Amino acid sequence: MYELNPTDVYKARALFEPLMGYQMFCAGVLDGLYQGRVFVDDTANPQSGFVTKDGVWWFLAGSPNNQTFNKALNTA
């Protein structure tokens, strides 16, 4: 699991597109309007992702069967 720099958050955007119309905090983090953290399984070609804002809002997207990412997320 890799944390994206704020300038690289766009790489995870496609994973979260289905949520962004309904989840304003998820959209805000990915649009750079809110501070948050974005984690992905692969920085070049993300298939799974996790967005968090303020330690209260959490959003998961992508492949639900990504065992390596799921294990890393569960450990974190």
PDB file of N, CA and C in Angstrom, residues 2-76:
ATOM      1  N   TYR A   2       0.633   2.146  -0.931  1.00  0.00           N
ATOM      2  CA  TYR A   2       1.461   3.334  -1.098  1.00  0.00           C
ATOM      3  C   TYR A   2       0.608   4.582  -0.951  1.00  0.00           C
ATOM      4  N   GLU A   3       1.126   5.550  -0.216  1.00  0.00           N
ATOM      5  CA  GLU A   3       0.426   6.826  -0.094  1.00  0.00           C
ATOM      6  C   GLU A   3       0.859   7.728  -1.248  1.00  0.00           C
ATOM      7  N   LEU A   4      -0.125   8.322  -1.906  1.00  0.00           N
ATOM      8  CA  LEU A   4       0.167   9.231  -3.003  1.00  0.00           C
ATOM      9  C   LEU A   4       0.464  10.628  -2.480  1.00  0.00           C
ATOM     10  N   ASN A   5       1.403  11.288  -3.113  1.00  0.00           N
ATOM     11  CA  ASN A   5       1.637  12.701  -2.845  1.00  0.00           C
ATOM     12  C   ASN A   5       0.434  13.483  -3.358  1.00  0.00           C
ATOM     13  N   PRO A   6       0.138  14.637  -2.774  1.00  0.00           N
ATOM     14  CA  PRO A   6      -1.002  15.435  -3.246  1.00  0.00           C
ATOM     15  C   PRO A   6      -0.975  15.713  -4.753  1.00  0.00           C
ATOM     16  N   THR A   7       0.206  15.843  -5.330  1.00  0.00           N
ATOM     17  CA  THR A   7       0.295  16.109  -6.771  1.00  0.00           C
ATOM     18  C   THR A   7       0.000  14.872  -7.621  1.00  0.00           C
ATOM     19  N   ASP A   8      -0.026  13.690  -7.000  1.00  0.00           N
ATOM     20  CA  ASP A   8      -0.282  12.451  -7.728  1.00  0.00           C
ATOM     21  C   ASP A   8      -1.661  11.856  -7.472  1.00  0.00           C
ATOM     22  N   VAL A   9      -2.483  12.530  -6.703  1.00  0.00           N
ATOM     23  CA  VAL A   9      -3.801  12.010  -6.345  1.00  0.00           C
ATOM     24  C   VAL A   9      -4.655  11.730  -7.585  1.00  0.00           C
ATOM     25  N   TYR A  10      -4.427  12.473  -8.647  1.00  0.00           N
ATOM     26  CA  TYR A  10      -5.186  12.269  -9.887  1.00  0.00           C
ATOM     27  C   TYR A  10      -5.082  10.820 -10.389  1.00  0.00           C
ATOM     28  N   LYS A  11      -4.022  10.123 -10.034  1.00  0.00           N
ATOM     29  CA  LYS A  11      -3.820   8.746 -10.481  1.00  0.00           C
ATOM     30  C   LYS A  11      -4.893   7.806  -9.935  1.00  0.00           C
ATOM     31  N   ALA A  12      -5.483   8.139  -8.801  1.00  0.00           N
ATOM     32  CA  ALA A  12      -6.501   7.291  -8.176  1.00  0.00           C
ATOM     33  C   ALA A  12      -7.916   7.741  -8.512  1.00  0.00           C
ATOM     34  N   ARG A  13      -8.052   8.852  -9.161  1.00  0.00           N
ATOM     35  CA  ARG A  13      -9.370   9.448  -9.409  1.00  0.00           C
ATOM     36  C   ARG A  13     -10.347   8.490 -10.098  1.00  0.00           C
ATOM     37  N   ALA A  14      -9.901   7.781 -11.124  1.00  0.00           N
ATOM     38  CA  ALA A  14     -10.799   6.887 -11.861  1.00  0.00           C
ATOM     39  C   ALA A  14     -11.407   5.810 -10.964  1.00  0.00           C
ATOM     40  N   LEU A  15     -10.661   5.356  -9.976  1.00  0.00           N
ATOM     41  CA  LEU A  15     -11.189   4.345  -9.049  1.00  0.00           C
ATOM     42  C   LEU A  15     -12.392   4.872  -8.272  1.00  0.00           C
ATOM     43  N   PHE A  16     -12.362   6.156  -7.944  1.00  0.00           N
ATOM     44  CA  PHE A  16     -13.362   6.746  -7.057  1.00  0.00           C
ATOM     45  C   PHE A  16     -14.472   7.505  -7.783  1.00  0.00           C
ATOM     46  N   GLU A  17     -14.409   7.588  -9.110  1.00  0.00           N
ATOM     47  CA  GLU A  17     -15.422   8.332  -9.873  1.00  0.00           C
ATOM     48  C   GLU A  17     -16.854   7.942  -9.489  1.00  0.00           C
ATOM     49  N   PRO A  18     -17.177   6.643  -9.341  1.00  0.00           N
ATOM     50  CA  PRO A  18     -18.557   6.292  -8.985  1.00  0.00           C
ATOM     51  C   PRO A  18     -19.014   6.851  -7.637  1.00  0.00           C
ATOM     52  N   LEU A  19     -18.094   7.084  -6.709  1.00  0.00           N
ATOM     53  CA  LEU A  19     -18.441   7.599  -5.376  1.00  0.00           C
ATOM     54  C   LEU A  19     -18.525   9.122  -5.327  1.00  0.00           C
ATOM     55  N   MET A  20     -17.789   9.770  -6.202  1.00  0.00           N
ATOM     56  CA  MET A  20     -17.591  11.209  -6.076  1.00  0.00           C
ATOM     57  C   MET A  20     -18.870  12.028  -6.214  1.00  0.00           C
ATOM     58  N   GLY A  21     -19.852  11.522  -6.937  1.00  0.00           N
ATOM     59  CA  GLY A  21     -21.112  12.240  -7.066  1.00  0.00           C
ATOM     60  C   GLY A  21     -21.954  12.197  -5.805  1.00  0.00           C
ATOM     61  N   TYR A  22     -21.653  11.267  -4.909  1.00  0.00           N
ATOM     62  CA  TYR A  22     -22.461  11.064  -3.700  1.00  0.00           C
ATOM     63  C   TYR A  22     -21.712  11.353  -2.407  1.00  0.00           C
ATOM     64  N   GLN A  23     -20.412  11.351  -2.467  1.00  0.00           N
ATOM     65  CA  GLN A  23     -19.598  11.508  -1.264  1.00  0.00           C
ATOM     66  C   GLN A  23     -18.730  12.763  -1.388  1.00  0.00           C
ATOM     67  N   MET A  24     -19.199  13.850  -0.814  1.00  0.00           N
ATOM     68  CA  MET A  24     -18.513  15.132  -1.005  1.00  0.00           C
ATOM     69  C   MET A  24     -17.112  15.156  -0.408  1.00  0.00           C
ATOM     70  N   PHE A  25     -16.862  14.449   0.670  1.00  0.00           N
ATOM     71  CA  PHE A  25     -15.521  14.455   1.249  1.00  0.00           C
ATOM     72  C   PHE A  25     -14.544  13.675   0.374  1.00  0.00           C
ATOM     73  N   CYS A  26     -14.997  12.581  -0.197  1.00  0.00           N
ATOM     74  CA  CYS A  26     -14.153  11.825  -1.119  1.00  0.00           C
ATOM     75  C   CYS A  26     -13.804  12.699  -2.324  1.00  0.00           C
ATOM     76  N   ALA A  27     -14.801  13.315  -2.913  1.00  0.00           N
ATOM     77  CA  ALA A  27     -14.584  14.198  -4.068  1.00  0.00           C
ATOM     78  C   ALA A  27     -13.693  15.371  -3.692  1.00  0.00           C
ATOM     79  N   GLY A  28     -13.910  15.942  -2.524  1.00  0.00           N
ATOM     80  CA  GLY A  28     -13.126  17.092  -2.081  1.00  0.00           C
ATOM     81  C   GLY A  28     -11.647  16.776  -1.932  1.00  0.00           C
ATOM     82  N   VAL A  29     -11.336  15.611  -1.389  1.00  0.00           N
ATOM     83  CA  VAL A  29      -9.934  15.212  -1.243  1.00  0.00           C
ATOM     84  C   VAL A  29      -9.321  15.007  -2.629  1.00  0.00           C
ATOM     85  N   LEU A  30     -10.028  14.300  -3.496  1.00  0.00           N
ATOM     86  CA  LEU A  30      -9.490  14.015  -4.822  1.00  0.00           C
ATOM     87  C   LEU A  30      -9.427  15.257  -5.704  1.00  0.00           C
ATOM     88  N   ASP A  31     -10.261  16.241  -5.429  1.00  0.00           N
ATOM     89  CA  ASP A  31     -10.220  17.504  -6.176  1.00  0.00           C
ATOM     90  C   ASP A  31      -9.260  18.515  -5.567  1.00  0.00           C
ATOM     91  N   GLY A  32      -8.661  18.171  -4.428  1.00  0.00           N
ATOM     92  CA  GLY A  32      -7.718  19.069  -3.776  1.00  0.00           C
ATOM     93  C   GLY A  32      -8.365  20.167  -2.956  1.00  0.00           C
ATOM     94  N   LEU A  33      -9.658  20.036  -2.682  1.00  0.00           N
ATOM     95  CA  LEU A  33     -10.369  21.044  -1.890  1.00  0.00           C
ATOM     96  C   LEU A  33     -10.256  20.793  -0.391  1.00  0.00           C
ATOM     97  N   TYR A  34     -10.081  19.533  -0.013  1.00  0.00           N
ATOM     98  CA  TYR A  34      -9.918  19.144   1.383  1.00  0.00           C
ATOM     99  C   TYR A  34      -8.596  18.410   1.542  1.00  0.00           C
ATOM    100  N   GLN A  35      -7.987  18.568   2.705  1.00  0.00           N
ATOM    101  CA  GLN A  35      -6.802  17.783   3.009  1.00  0.00           C
ATOM    102  C   GLN A  35      -7.234  16.373   3.369  1.00  0.00           C
ATOM    103  N   GLY A  36      -6.506  15.423   2.882  1.00  0.00           N
ATOM    104  CA  GLY A  36      -6.788  14.029   3.163  1.00  0.00           C
ATOM    105  C   GLY A  36      -5.606  13.196   2.725  1.00  0.00           C
ATOM    106  N   ARG A  37      -5.777  11.903   2.812  1.00  0.00           N
ATOM    107  CA  ARG A  37      -4.711  10.976   2.418  1.00  0.00           C
ATOM    108  C   ARG A  37      -5.286   9.969   1.432  1.00  0.00           C
ATOM    109  N   VAL A  38      -4.490   9.641   0.422  1.00  0.00           N
ATOM    110  CA  VAL A  38      -4.917   8.691  -0.605  1.00  0.00           C
ATOM    111  C   VAL A  38      -3.865   7.592  -0.705  1.00  0.00           C
ATOM    112  N   PHE A  39      -4.312   6.361  -0.589  1.00  0.00           N
ATOM    113  CA  PHE A  39      -3.445   5.190  -0.669  1.00  0.00           C
ATOM    114  C   PHE A  39      -3.895   4.320  -1.835  1.00  0.00           C
ATOM    115  N   VAL A  40      -2.935   3.703  -2.513  1.00  0.00           N
ATOM    116  CA  VAL A  40      -3.237   2.801  -3.627  1.00  0.00           C
ATOM    117  C   VAL A  40      -2.340   1.572  -3.552  1.00  0.00           C
ATOM    118  N   ASP A  41      -2.708   0.571  -4.315  1.00  0.00           N
ATOM    119  CA  ASP A  41      -1.910  -0.655  -4.365  1.00  0.00           C
ATOM    120  C   ASP A  41      -0.716  -0.522  -5.299  1.00  0.00           C
ATOM    121  N   ASP A  42      -0.821   0.341  -6.294  1.00  0.00           N
ATOM    122  CA  ASP A  42       0.228   0.501  -7.300  1.00  0.00           C
ATOM    123  C   ASP A  42       0.201   1.954  -7.763  1.00  0.00           C
ATOM    124  N   THR A  43       1.297   2.666  -7.606  1.00  0.00           N
ATOM    125  CA  THR A  43       1.305   4.093  -7.940  1.00  0.00           C
ATOM    126  C   THR A  43       1.220   4.349  -9.439  1.00  0.00           C
ATOM    127  N   ALA A  44       1.645   3.406 -10.257  1.00  0.00           N
ATOM    128  CA  ALA A  44       1.606   3.594 -11.709  1.00  0.00           C
ATOM    129  C   ALA A  44       0.261   3.199 -12.319  1.00  0.00           C
ATOM    130  N   ASN A  45      -0.348   2.166 -11.770  1.00  0.00           N
ATOM    131  CA  ASN A  45      -1.605   1.652 -12.313  1.00  0.00           C
ATOM    132  C   ASN A  45      -2.482   1.135 -11.171  1.00  0.00           C
ATOM    133  N   PRO A  46      -3.084   2.038 -10.387  1.00  0.00           N
ATOM    134  CA  PRO A  46      -3.857   1.603  -9.222  1.00  0.00           C
ATOM    135  C   PRO A  46      -5.093   0.786  -9.597  1.00  0.00           C
ATOM    136  N   GLN A  47      -5.273  -0.302  -8.867  1.00  0.00           N
ATOM    137  CA  GLN A  47      -6.462  -1.144  -9.030  1.00  0.00           C
ATOM    138  C   GLN A  47      -7.333  -1.116  -7.779  1.00  0.00           C
ATOM    139  N   SER A  48      -6.755  -0.674  -6.663  1.00  0.00           N
ATOM    140  CA  SER A  48      -7.467  -0.553  -5.391  1.00  0.00           C
ATOM    141  C   SER A  48      -7.001   0.725  -4.716  1.00  0.00           C
ATOM    142  N   GLY A  49      -7.927   1.371  -4.018  1.00  0.00           N
ATOM    143  CA  GLY A  49      -7.555   2.608  -3.359  1.00  0.00           C
ATOM    144  C   GLY A  49      -8.344   2.864  -2.090  1.00  0.00           C
ATOM    145  N   PHE A  50      -7.788   3.736  -1.279  1.00  0.00           N
ATOM    146  CA  PHE A  50      -8.360   4.110   0.013  1.00  0.00           C
ATOM    147  C   PHE A  50      -8.139   5.603   0.208  1.00  0.00           C
ATOM    148  N   VAL A  51      -9.212   6.322   0.503  1.00  0.00           N
ATOM    149  CA  VAL A  51      -9.137   7.754   0.777  1.00  0.00           C
ATOM    150  C   VAL A  51      -9.630   7.982   2.196  1.00  0.00           C
ATOM    151  N   THR A  52      -8.908   8.806   2.941  1.00  0.00           N
ATOM    152  CA  THR A  52      -9.349   9.159   4.285  1.00  0.00           C
ATOM    153  C   THR A  52      -9.248  10.664   4.480  1.00  0.00           C
ATOM    154  N   LYS A  53     -10.195  11.189   5.225  1.00  0.00           N
ATOM    155  CA  LYS A  53     -10.203  12.606   5.572  1.00  0.00           C
ATOM    156  C   LYS A  53     -10.469  12.729   7.062  1.00  0.00           C
ATOM    157  N   ASP A  54      -9.569  13.399   7.751  1.00  0.00           N
ATOM    158  CA  ASP A  54      -9.713  13.691   9.184  1.00  0.00           C
ATOM    159  C   ASP A  54      -9.849  12.448  10.067  1.00  0.00           C
ATOM    160  N   GLY A  55      -9.483  11.289   9.558  1.00  0.00           N
ATOM    161  CA  GLY A  55      -9.593  10.080  10.363  1.00  0.00           C
ATOM    162  C   GLY A  55     -11.021   9.700  10.693  1.00  0.00           C
ATOM    163  N   VAL A  56     -11.987  10.357  10.036  1.00  0.00           N
ATOM    164  CA  VAL A  56     -13.399  10.087  10.286  1.00  0.00           C
ATOM    165  C   VAL A  56     -14.083   9.529   9.034  1.00  0.00           C
ATOM    166  N   TRP A  57     -13.697  10.029   7.890  1.00  0.00           N
ATOM    167  CA  TRP A  57     -14.301   9.616   6.620  1.00  0.00           C
ATOM    168  C   TRP A  57     -13.337   8.694   5.899  1.00  0.00           C
ATOM    169  N   TRP A  58     -13.806   7.517   5.498  1.00  0.00           N
ATOM    170  CA  TRP A  58     -12.984   6.537   4.807  1.00  0.00           C
ATOM    171  C   TRP A  58     -13.738   6.035   3.595  1.00  0.00           C
ATOM    172  N   PHE A  59     -13.039   5.920   2.483  1.00  0.00           N
ATOM    173  CA  PHE A  59     -13.653   5.450   1.253  1.00  0.00           C
ATOM    174  C   PHE A  59     -12.735   4.427   0.590  1.00  0.00           C
ATOM    175  N   LEU A  60     -13.302   3.304   0.209  1.00  0.00           N
ATOM    176  CA  LEU A  60     -12.581   2.254  -0.503  1.00  0.00           C
ATOM    177  C   LEU A  60     -13.133   2.150  -1.913  1.00  0.00           C
ATOM    178  N   ALA A  61     -12.259   1.869  -2.865  1.00  0.00           N
ATOM    179  CA  ALA A  61     -12.706   1.701  -4.248  1.00  0.00           C
ATOM    180  C   ALA A  61     -11.764   0.743  -4.963  1.00  0.00           C
ATOM    181  N   GLY A  62     -12.240   0.209  -6.063  1.00  0.00           N
ATOM    182  CA  GLY A  62     -11.417  -0.667  -6.881  1.00  0.00           C
ATOM    183  C   GLY A  62     -11.739  -2.123  -6.655  1.00  0.00           C
ATOM    184  N   SER A  63     -10.756  -2.951  -6.886  1.00  0.00           N
ATOM    185  CA  SER A  63     -10.922  -4.398  -6.821  1.00  0.00           C
ATOM    186  C   SER A  63     -11.112  -4.883  -5.378  1.00  0.00           C
ATOM    187  N   PRO A  64     -12.244  -5.526  -5.095  1.00  0.00           N
ATOM    188  CA  PRO A  64     -12.456  -6.042  -3.738  1.00  0.00           C
ATOM    189  C   PRO A  64     -11.654  -7.311  -3.455  1.00  0.00           C
ATOM    190  N   ASN A  65     -11.088  -7.919  -4.494  1.00  0.00           N
ATOM    191  CA  ASN A  65     -10.359  -9.176  -4.338  1.00  0.00           C
ATOM    192  C   ASN A  65      -8.852  -8.997  -4.376  1.00  0.00           C
ATOM    193  N   ASN A  66      -8.368  -7.796  -4.137  1.00  0.00           N
ATOM    194  CA  ASN A  66      -6.936  -7.517  -4.138  1.00  0.00           C
ATOM    195  C   ASN A  66      -6.379  -7.892  -2.760  1.00  0.00           C
ATOM    196  N   GLN A  67      -5.983  -9.147  -2.623  1.00  0.00           N
ATOM    197  CA  GLN A  67      -5.588  -9.687  -1.324  1.00  0.00           C
ATOM    198  C   GLN A  67      -4.400  -8.951  -0.703  1.00  0.00           C
ATOM    199  N   THR A  68      -3.419  -8.577  -1.509  1.00  0.00           N
ATOM    200  CA  THR A  68      -2.241  -7.888  -0.978  1.00  0.00           C
ATOM    201  C   THR A  68      -2.629  -6.533  -0.413  1.00  0.00           C
ATOM    202  N   PHE A  69      -3.437  -5.789  -1.148  1.00  0.00           N
ATOM    203  CA  PHE A  69      -3.889  -4.479  -0.681  1.00  0.00           C
ATOM    204  C   PHE A  69      -4.779  -4.631   0.554  1.00  0.00           C
ATOM    205  N   ASN A  70      -5.689  -5.575   0.505  1.00  0.00           N
ATOM    206  CA  ASN A  70      -6.590  -5.795   1.648  1.00  0.00           C
ATOM    207  C   ASN A  70      -5.826  -6.143   2.913  1.00  0.00           C
ATOM    208  N   LYS A  71      -4.794  -6.960   2.777  1.00  0.00           N
ATOM    209  CA  LYS A  71      -3.974  -7.334   3.937  1.00  0.00           C
ATOM    210  C   LYS A  71      -3.224  -6.105   4.468  1.00  0.00           C
ATOM    211  N   ALA A  72      -2.645  -5.309   3.566  1.00  0.00           N
ATOM    212  CA  ALA A  72      -1.922  -4.106   3.989  1.00  0.00           C
ATOM    213  C   ALA A  72      -2.866  -3.122   4.669  1.00  0.00           C
ATOM    214  N   LEU A  73      -4.058  -2.972   4.134  1.00  0.00           N
ATOM    215  CA  LEU A  73      -5.041  -2.068   4.728  1.00  0.00           C
ATOM    216  C   LEU A  73      -5.479  -2.570   6.099  1.00  0.00           C
ATOM    217  N   ASN A  74      -5.695  -3.858   6.213  1.00  0.00           N
ATOM    218  CA  ASN A  74      -6.098  -4.435   7.484  1.00  0.00           C
ATOM    219  C   ASN A  74      -5.005  -4.286   8.528  1.00  0.00           C
ATOM    220  N   THR A  75      -3.757  -4.423   8.129  1.00  0.00           N
ATOM    221  CA  THR A  75      -2.624  -4.253   9.037  1.00  0.00           C
ATOM    222  C   THR A  75      -2.489  -2.800   9.488  1.00  0.00           C
ATOM    223  N   ALA A  76      -2.700  -1.879   8.559  1.00  0.00           N
ATOM    224  CA  ALA A  76      -2.584  -0.453   8.886  1.00  0.00           C
ATOM    225  C   ALA A  76      -3.666  -0.062   9.846  1.00  0.00           C
TER     226      ALA A  76
END
